[in-house]
mmCIF file of C-alpha atoms in Angstrom:
data_model
loop_
_atom_site.group_PDB
_atom_site.id
_atom_site.type_symbol
_atom_site.label_atom_id
_atom_site.label_comp_id
_atom_site.label_asym_id
_atom_site.label_seq_id
_atom_site.Cartn_x
_atom_site.Cartn_y
_atom_site.Cartn_z
ATOM 1 C CA UNK A 6 0.000 0.000 0.000
ATOM 2 C CA UNK A 7 2.804 2.405 0.933
ATOM 3 C CA UNK A 8 4.663 1.441 -2.236
ATOM 4 C CA UNK A 9 1.580 2.286 -4.303
ATOM 5 C CA UNK A 10 1.235 5.675 -2.630
ATOM 6 C CA UNK A 11 4.922 6.454 -3.207
ATOM 7 C CA UNK A 12 4.575 5.490 -6.862
ATOM 8 C CA UNK A 13 1.515 7.703 -7.318
ATOM 9 C CA UNK A 14 3.265 10.608 -5.585
ATOM 10 C CA UNK A 15 6.296 10.176 -7.845
ATOM 11 C CA UNK A 16 4.097 10.191 -10.964
ATOM 12 C CA UNK A 17 2.342 13.340 -9.765
ATOM 13 C CA UNK A 18 5.640 15.108 -9.097
ATOM 14 C CA UNK A 19 6.949 14.057 -12.513
ATOM 15 C CA UNK A 20 3.860 15.531 -14.178
ATOM 16 C CA UNK A 21 4.295 18.808 -12.291
ATOM 17 C CA UNK A 22 7.992 18.883 -13.239
ATOM 18 C CA UNK A 23 7.264 18.387 -16.943
ATOM 19 C CA UNK A 24 4.582 21.090 -16.816
ATOM 20 C CA UNK A 25 7.030 23.452 -15.105
ATOM 21 C CA UNK A 26 9.709 22.744 -17.730
ATOM 22 C CA UNK A 27 7.243 23.432 -20.554
ATOM 23 C CA UNK A 28 6.044 26.719 -19.010
ATOM 24 C CA UNK A 29 9.588 27.862 -18.218
ATOM 25 C CA UNK A 30 10.857 27.014 -21.705
ATOM 26 C CA UNK A 31 7.954 28.861 -23.347
ATOM 27 C CA UNK A 32 8.558 31.910 -21.140
ATOM 28 C CA UNK A 33 12.293 31.954 -21.889
ATOM 29 C CA UNK A 34 11.585 31.506 -25.596
ATOM 30 C CA UNK A 35 9.158 34.433 -25.631
ATOM 31 C CA UNK A 36 11.560 36.706 -23.710
ATOM 32 C CA UNK A 37 14.501 35.632 -25.853
ATOM 33 C CA UNK A 38 12.638 36.438 -29.059
ATOM 34 C CA UNK A 39 11.352 39.732 -27.666
ATOM 35 C CA UNK A 40 14.785 41.024 -26.628
ATOM 36 C CA UNK A 41 16.507 39.680 -29.729
ATOM 37 C CA UNK A 42 13.973 41.399 -31.978
ATOM 38 C CA UNK A 43 14.474 44.601 -29.971
ATOM 39 C CA UNK A 44 18.260 44.347 -30.357
ATOM 40 C CA UNK A 45 17.950 43.718 -34.090
ATOM 41 C CA UNK A 46 15.522 46.626 -34.430
ATOM 42 C CA UNK A 47 17.873 48.918 -32.474
ATOM 43 C CA UNK A 48 20.834 47.838 -34.609
ATOM 44 C CA UNK A 49 18.804 48.584 -37.722
ATOM 45 C CA UNK A 50 18.055 52.045 -36.301
ATOM 46 C CA UNK A 51 21.777 52.665 -35.731
ATOM 47 C CA UNK A 52 22.576 51.602 -39.289
ATOM 48 C CA UNK A 53 19.898 54.011 -40.551
ATOM 49 C CA UNK A 54 21.408 56.666 -38.292
ATOM 50 C CA UNK A 55 24.829 55.946 -39.797
ATOM 51 C CA UNK A 56 23.420 56.617 -43.256
ATOM 52 C CA UNK A 57 22.266 60.057 -42.036
ATOM 53 C CA UNK A 58 25.664 60.569 -40.392
ATOM 54 C CA UNK A 59 27.428 59.657 -43.621
ATOM 55 C CA UNK A 60 25.146 61.804 -45.780
ATOM 56 C CA UNK A 61 25.543 64.789 -43.464
ATOM 57 C CA UNK A 62 29.336 64.463 -43.478
ATOM 58 C CA UNK A 63 29.567 64.084 -47.265
ATOM 59 C CA UNK A 64 27.182 66.990 -47.891
ATOM 60 C CA UNK A 65 29.181 69.106 -45.427
ATOM 61 C CA UNK A 66 32.398 68.260 -47.287
ATOM 62 C CA UNK A 67 30.762 69.158 -50.599
ATOM 63 C CA UNK A 68 29.491 72.519 -49.257
ATOM 64 C CA UNK A 69 32.884 73.290 -47.729
ATOM 65 C CA UNK A 70 34.536 72.578 -51.064
ATOM 66 C CA UNK A 71 32.083 74.893 -52.810
ATOM 67 C CA UNK A 72 32.666 77.552 -50.168
ATOM 68 C CA UNK A 73 36.423 77.156 -50.622
ATOM 69 C CA UNK A 74 36.208 78.108 -54.303
ATOM 70 C CA UNK A 75 33.159 80.419 -54.352
ATOM 71 C CA UNK A 76 33.358 82.195 -50.964
ATOM 72 C CA UNK A 77 29.541 82.014 -50.903
ATOM 73 C CA UNK A 78 28.285 82.560 -47.356
ATOM 74 C CA UNK A 79 25.295 80.308 -48.064
ATOM 75 C CA UNK A 80 27.674 77.421 -48.702
ATOM 76 C CA UNK A 81 29.289 78.101 -45.335
ATOM 77 C CA UNK A 82 25.875 77.996 -43.642
ATOM 78 C CA UNK A 83 25.021 74.755 -45.463
ATOM 79 C CA UNK A 84 28.344 73.301 -44.330
ATOM 80 C CA UNK A 85 27.612 74.095 -40.673
ATOM 81 C CA UNK A 86 24.052 72.794 -40.992
ATOM 82 C CA UNK A 87 25.067 69.449 -42.498
ATOM 83 C CA UNK A 88 28.004 69.013 -40.131
ATOM 84 C CA UNK A 89 25.585 69.354 -37.199
ATOM 85 C CA UNK A 90 24.187 65.899 -38.127
ATOM 86 C CA UNK A 91 27.293 63.865 -37.141
ATOM 87 C CA UNK A 92 27.905 66.331 -34.309
ATOM 88 C CA UNK A 93 24.460 65.506 -32.916
ATOM 89 C CA UNK A 94 25.293 61.790 -32.912
ATOM 90 C CA UNK A 95 28.526 62.650 -31.109
ATOM 91 C CA UNK A 96 26.469 64.323 -28.362
ATOM 92 C CA UNK A 97 24.506 61.088 -27.968
ATOM 93 C CA UNK A 98 27.628 58.936 -27.683
ATOM 94 C CA UNK A 99 29.372 61.185 -25.159
ATOM 95 C CA UNK A 100 26.239 61.692 -23.070
ATOM 96 C CA UNK A 101 25.496 57.967 -22.765
ATOM 97 C CA UNK A 102 29.126 57.256 -21.842
ATOM 98 C CA UNK A 103 29.254 59.915 -19.116
ATOM 99 C CA UNK A 104 26.288 61.509 -17.341
ATOM 100 C CA UNK A 105 23.597 59.410 -19.108
ATOM 101 C CA UNK A 106 21.174 62.328 -19.344
ATOM 102 C CA UNK A 107 18.434 60.839 -21.529
ATOM 103 C CA UNK A 108 16.947 64.214 -22.515
ATOM 104 C CA UNK A 109 20.297 65.494 -23.780
ATOM 105 C CA UNK A 110 20.904 62.175 -25.558
ATOM 106 C CA UNK A 111 17.536 62.462 -27.337
ATOM 107 C CA UNK A 112 18.382 66.013 -28.436
ATOM 108 C CA UNK A 113 21.570 64.608 -29.956
ATOM 109 C CA UNK A 114 19.582 61.917 -31.770
ATOM 110 C CA UNK A 115 17.168 64.544 -33.052
ATOM 111 C CA UNK A 116 20.036 66.677 -34.352
ATOM 112 C CA UNK A 117 21.408 63.542 -36.029
ATOM 113 C CA UNK A 118 18.124 63.212 -37.986
ATOM 114 C CA UNK A 119 17.244 59.861 -36.433
ATOM 115 C CA UNK A 120 13.663 58.663 -36.305
ATOM 116 C CA UNK A 121 12.017 59.646 -33.002
ATOM 117 C CA UNK A 122 10.295 56.266 -32.761
ATOM 118 C CA UNK A 123 13.750 54.643 -32.507
ATOM 119 C CA UNK A 124 15.126 56.878 -29.734
ATOM 120 C CA UNK A 125 14.234 54.655 -26.779
ATOM 121 C CA UNK A 126 15.499 51.459 -28.419
ATOM 122 C CA UNK A 127 18.768 53.095 -29.527
ATOM 123 C CA UNK A 128 19.453 54.447 -26.025
ATOM 124 C CA UNK A 129 18.467 51.104 -24.454
ATOM 125 C CA UNK A 130 20.835 49.176 -26.726
ATOM 126 C CA UNK A 131 23.749 51.530 -26.063
ATOM 127 C CA UNK A 132 23.340 51.546 -22.270
ATOM 128 C CA UNK A 133 22.864 47.793 -21.880
ATOM 129 C CA UNK A 134 25.112 46.330 -24.572
ATOM 130 C CA UNK A 135 27.942 48.830 -25.044
ATOM 131 C CA UNK A 136 30.425 46.255 -23.690
ATOM 132 C CA UNK A 137 29.277 43.480 -26.051
ATOM 133 C CA UNK A 138 32.102 42.954 -28.615
ATOM 134 C CA UNK A 139 30.211 43.814 -31.793
ATOM 135 C CA UNK A 140 28.726 47.018 -30.347
ATOM 136 C CA UNK A 141 31.928 47.993 -28.511
ATOM 137 C CA UNK A 142 33.813 47.753 -31.804
ATOM 138 C CA UNK A 143 31.177 49.867 -33.565
ATOM 139 C CA UNK A 144 31.339 52.510 -30.802
ATOM 140 C CA UNK A 145 35.136 52.638 -31.181
ATOM 141 C CA UNK A 146 34.803 53.273 -34.930
ATOM 142 C CA UNK A 147 32.168 55.885 -34.113
ATOM 143 C CA UNK A 148 34.579 57.661 -31.739
ATOM 144 C CA UNK A 149 37.317 57.786 -34.382
ATOM 145 C CA UNK A 150 34.835 59.130 -36.934
ATOM 146 C CA UNK A 151 33.723 61.830 -34.476
ATOM 147 C CA UNK A 152 37.341 62.950 -34.054
ATOM 148 C CA UNK A 153 37.647 63.231 -37.827
ATOM 149 C CA UNK A 154 34.444 65.327 -37.884
ATOM 150 C CA UNK A 155 36.039 67.627 -35.291
ATOM 151 C CA UNK A 156 39.066 67.966 -37.575
ATOM 152 C CA UNK A 157 36.792 68.822 -40.500
ATOM 153 C CA UNK A 158 35.030 71.448 -38.380
ATOM 154 C CA UNK A 159 38.396 72.977 -37.444
ATOM 155 C CA UNK A 160 39.463 72.884 -41.072
ATOM 156 C CA UNK A 161 36.251 74.640 -42.073
ATOM 157 C CA UNK A 162 36.854 77.302 -39.420
ATOM 158 C CA UNK A 163 40.378 77.912 -40.799
ATOM 159 C CA UNK A 164 39.030 78.226 -44.343
ATOM 160 C CA UNK A 165 36.291 80.584 -43.133
ATOM 161 C CA UNK A 166 38.848 82.810 -41.386
ATOM 162 C CA UNK A 167 41.065 82.867 -44.470
ATOM 163 C CA UNK A 168 38.166 83.786 -46.745
ATOM 164 C CA UNK A 169 36.785 86.373 -44.290
ATOM 165 C CA UNK A 170 40.159 88.140 -44.138
ATOM 166 C CA UNK A 171 40.843 87.707 -47.859
ATOM 167 C CA UNK A 172 44.077 85.872 -47.103
ATOM 168 C CA UNK A 173 43.298 82.658 -49.020
ATOM 169 C CA UNK A 174 45.722 81.928 -51.878
ATOM 170 C CA UNK A 175 45.258 79.541 -54.807
ATOM 171 C CA UNK A 176 47.927 77.239 -53.397
ATOM 172 C CA UNK A 177 46.124 77.098 -50.036
ATOM 173 C CA UNK A 178 42.873 76.335 -51.831
ATOM 174 C CA UNK A 179 44.409 73.186 -53.328
ATOM 175 C CA UNK A 180 45.968 72.208 -50.008
ATOM 176 C CA UNK A 181 42.657 72.644 -48.216
ATOM 177 C CA UNK A 182 40.880 70.699 -50.957
ATOM 178 C CA UNK A 183 43.264 67.766 -50.478
ATOM 179 C CA UNK A 184 42.698 67.891 -46.717
ATOM 180 C CA UNK A 185 38.928 67.909 -47.173
ATOM 181 C CA UNK A 186 39.097 64.925 -49.530
ATOM 182 C CA UNK A 187 41.464 63.036 -47.217
ATOM 183 C CA UNK A 188 39.202 63.587 -44.189
ATOM 184 C CA UNK A 189 36.126 62.626 -46.202
ATOM 185 C CA UNK A 190 37.772 59.389 -47.376
ATOM 186 C CA UNK A 191 38.834 58.486 -43.828
ATOM 187 C CA UNK A 192 35.322 59.160 -42.563
ATOM 188 C CA UNK A 193 33.846 56.957 -45.291
ATOM 189 C CA UNK A 194 36.053 54.057 -44.160
ATOM 190 C CA UNK A 195 35.053 54.509 -40.514
ATOM 191 C CA UNK A 196 31.373 54.760 -41.407
ATOM 192 C CA UNK A 197 31.669 51.549 -43.394
ATOM 193 C CA UNK A 198 33.447 49.833 -40.476
ATOM 194 C CA UNK A 199 30.692 50.988 -38.103
ATOM 195 C CA UNK A 200 27.940 49.531 -40.293
ATOM 196 C CA UNK A 201 29.919 46.347 -40.890
ATOM 197 C CA UNK A 202 30.427 45.782 -37.143
ATOM 198 C CA UNK A 203 26.719 46.178 -36.459
ATOM 199 C CA UNK A 204 25.805 44.046 -39.479
ATOM 200 C CA UNK A 205 28.148 41.220 -38.447
ATOM 201 C CA UNK A 206 26.827 41.393 -34.889
ATOM 202 C CA UNK A 207 23.197 41.236 -35.944
ATOM 203 C CA UNK A 208 23.876 38.284 -38.263
ATOM 204 C CA UNK A 209 25.557 36.389 -35.421
ATOM 205 C CA UNK A 210 22.668 37.263 -33.139
ATOM 206 C CA UNK A 211 20.232 35.944 -35.729
ATOM 207 C CA UNK A 212 22.164 32.645 -35.819
ATOM 208 C CA UNK A 213 22.209 32.448 -32.015
ATOM 209 C CA UNK A 214 18.464 33.097 -31.989
ATOM 210 C CA UNK A 215 17.864 30.232 -34.424
ATOM 211 C CA UNK A 216 19.956 27.850 -32.296
ATOM 212 C CA UNK A 217 18.255 29.004 -29.083
ATOM 213 C CA UNK A 218 14.822 28.581 -30.662
ATOM 214 C CA UNK A 219 15.721 25.088 -31.824
ATOM 215 C CA UNK A 220 17.029 24.186 -28.353
ATOM 216 C CA UNK A 221 13.973 25.385 -26.430
ATOM 217 C CA UNK A 222 11.546 24.015 -29.006
ATOM 218 C CA UNK A 223 13.290 20.651 -28.636
ATOM 219 C CA UNK A 224 12.880 20.858 -24.848
ATOM 220 C CA UNK A 225 9.203 21.781 -25.195
ATOM 221 C CA UNK A 226 8.491 18.998 -27.698
ATOM 222 C CA UNK A 227 10.393 16.469 -25.582
ATOM 223 C CA UNK A 228 8.581 17.492 -22.405
ATOM 224 C CA UNK A 229 5.176 17.432 -24.089
ATOM 225 C CA UNK A 230 5.957 14.032 -25.608
ATOM 226 C CA UNK A 231 7.051 12.623 -22.256
ATOM 227 C CA UNK A 232 3.947 14.022 -20.602
ATOM 228 C CA UNK A 233 1.766 12.617 -23.394
ATOM 229 C CA UNK A 234 3.368 9.177 -23.238
ATOM 230 C CA UNK A 235 3.128 9.116 -19.462
ATOM 231 C CA UNK A 236 -0.597 9.935 -19.718
ATOM 232 C CA UNK A 237 -1.100 7.276 -22.398
ATOM 233 C CA UNK A 238 0.772 4.792 -20.235
ATOM 234 C CA UNK A 239 -1.396 5.693 -17.251
ATOM 235 C CA UNK A 240 -4.532 5.222 -19.345
ATOM 236 C CA UNK A 241 -3.314 1.849 -20.598
ATOM 237 C CA UNK A 242 -2.483 0.745 -17.062
ATOM 238 C CA UNK A 243 -5.912 1.939 -15.885
ATOM 239 C CA UNK A 244 -7.554 0.062 -18.740
ATOM 240 C CA UNK A 245 -5.699 -3.132 -17.832
ATOM 241 C CA UNK A 246 -6.655 -2.706 -14.186
ATOM 242 C CA UNK A 247 -10.305 -2.222 -15.152
ATOM 243 C CA UNK A 248 -10.157 -5.342 -17.349
ATOM 244 C CA UNK A 249 -8.620 -7.334 -14.480
ATOM 245 C CA UNK A 250 -11.321 -6.120 -12.114
ATOM 246 C CA UNK A 251 -14.006 -6.997 -14.665
ATOM 247 C CA UNK A 252 -12.580 -10.495 -14.972
ATOM 248 C CA UNK A 253 -12.523 -10.788 -11.168
ATOM 249 C CA UNK A 254 -16.122 -9.595 -10.958
ATOM 250 C CA UNK A 255 -17.195 -12.005 -13.693
ATOM 251 C CA UNK A 256 -15.492 -14.848 -11.867
ATOM 252 C CA UNK A 257 -17.072 -13.742 -8.588
ATOM 253 C CA UNK A 258 -20.516 -13.574 -10.207
ATOM 254 C CA UNK A 259 -20.073 -17.100 -11.532
ATOM 255 C CA UNK A 260 -19.039 -18.348 -8.108
ATOM 256 C CA UNK A 261 -21.995 -16.538 -6.585
ATOM 257 C CA UNK A 262 -24.368 -18.138 -9.095
ATOM 258 C CA UNK A 263 -22.950 -21.558 -8.216
ATOM 259 C CA UNK A 264 -23.372 -20.821 -4.523
ATOM 260 C CA UNK A 265 -26.982 -19.683 -4.994
ATOM 261 C CA UNK A 266 -27.748 -22.748 -7.105
ATOM 262 C CA UNK A 267 -26.168 -25.091 -4.548
ATOM 263 C CA UNK A 268 -27.875 -23.345 -1.656
ATOM 264 C CA UNK A 269 -31.276 -23.443 -3.307
ATOM 265 C CA UNK A 270 -30.812 -27.124 -4.277
ATOM 266 C CA UNK A 271 -29.643 -28.048 -0.820
ATOM 267 C CA UNK A 272 -32.552 -26.213 0.784
ATOM 268 C CA UNK A 273 -35.157 -27.572 -1.657
ATOM 269 C CA UNK A 274 -34.636 -31.247 -0.618
ATOM 270 C CA UNK A 275 -35.329 -30.899 3.142
ATOM 271 C CA UNK A 276 -38.229 -28.521 2.457
ATOM 272 C CA UNK A 277 -39.742 -31.059 0.063
ATOM 273 C CA UNK A 278 -39.304 -33.765 2.714
ATOM 274 C CA UNK A 279 -40.936 -31.556 5.317
ATOM 275 C CA UNK A 280 -43.839 -30.869 3.001
ATOM 276 C CA UNK A 281 -44.285 -34.633 2.517
ATOM 277 C CA UNK A 282 -44.249 -35.215 6.275
ATOM 278 C CA UNK A 283 -46.785 -32.451 6.791
ATOM 279 C CA UNK A 284 -49.118 -34.067 4.256
ATOM 280 C CA UNK A 285 -48.751 -37.473 6.007
ATOM 281 C CA UNK A 286 -49.471 -35.829 9.381
ATOM 282 C CA UNK A 287 -52.638 -34.354 7.940
ATOM 283 C CA UNK A 288 -53.824 -37.858 6.989
ATOM 284 C CA UNK A 289 -53.127 -39.360 10.404
ATOM 285 C CA UNK A 290 -54.946 -38.847 13.769
#
């Protein structure tokens, strides 16, 4: 009896354990997919932001070149306007690495012409995953690019001073043009490296997500199968037990019929004899 109770308790605990494993695996799978999708979405937002960064830098270089040869004040204004795009992203990077003022960081993102719907995800990714290799490498390339943007801003200021004072010579124009082109080429390489780092990281993350999904789906399927087979086994055992009990009842009914038949036969004989004696007594005085 005790052994039966222990066995039933063990089966019950096993069922609870399998149910717990299934629920836990499903929860982890949902969370894993949610955060992975958020990371991929944030990485996509950074790559889109890099395209704005790159466009702003290239347009700034083009306007500075035009200003260098035309001395048109509008070109100088366009240069400062376009250069404010990568400078805004620089504000974001520095703010999240130091004081972590979210409002200032969002102003930097806005100046960098990023989509406002992506602000929260971009800040979340930077704050929580800045030490992850693929993002750390991208941030390093970003820092180098920002330093080159600072150099371009300084170069533009020098050109502006030369033009404002009328001290710009033809030889200096060519020298400045070469510097602008050199800085622009270096920035292009860093922008490409930034996008490549994020792209490689997101592709690896996608592979990890596939493997993780396969792993947890395997656990869920295995647990469900074990639970299903254990239930089927229990039903089969119950069916066999019911069949055994039916056979026992059938056998008992047969034995009971035999007993009733024997009892009635055994009782019928003396009663018949008594009835005969009673009839004889009635005939005698």
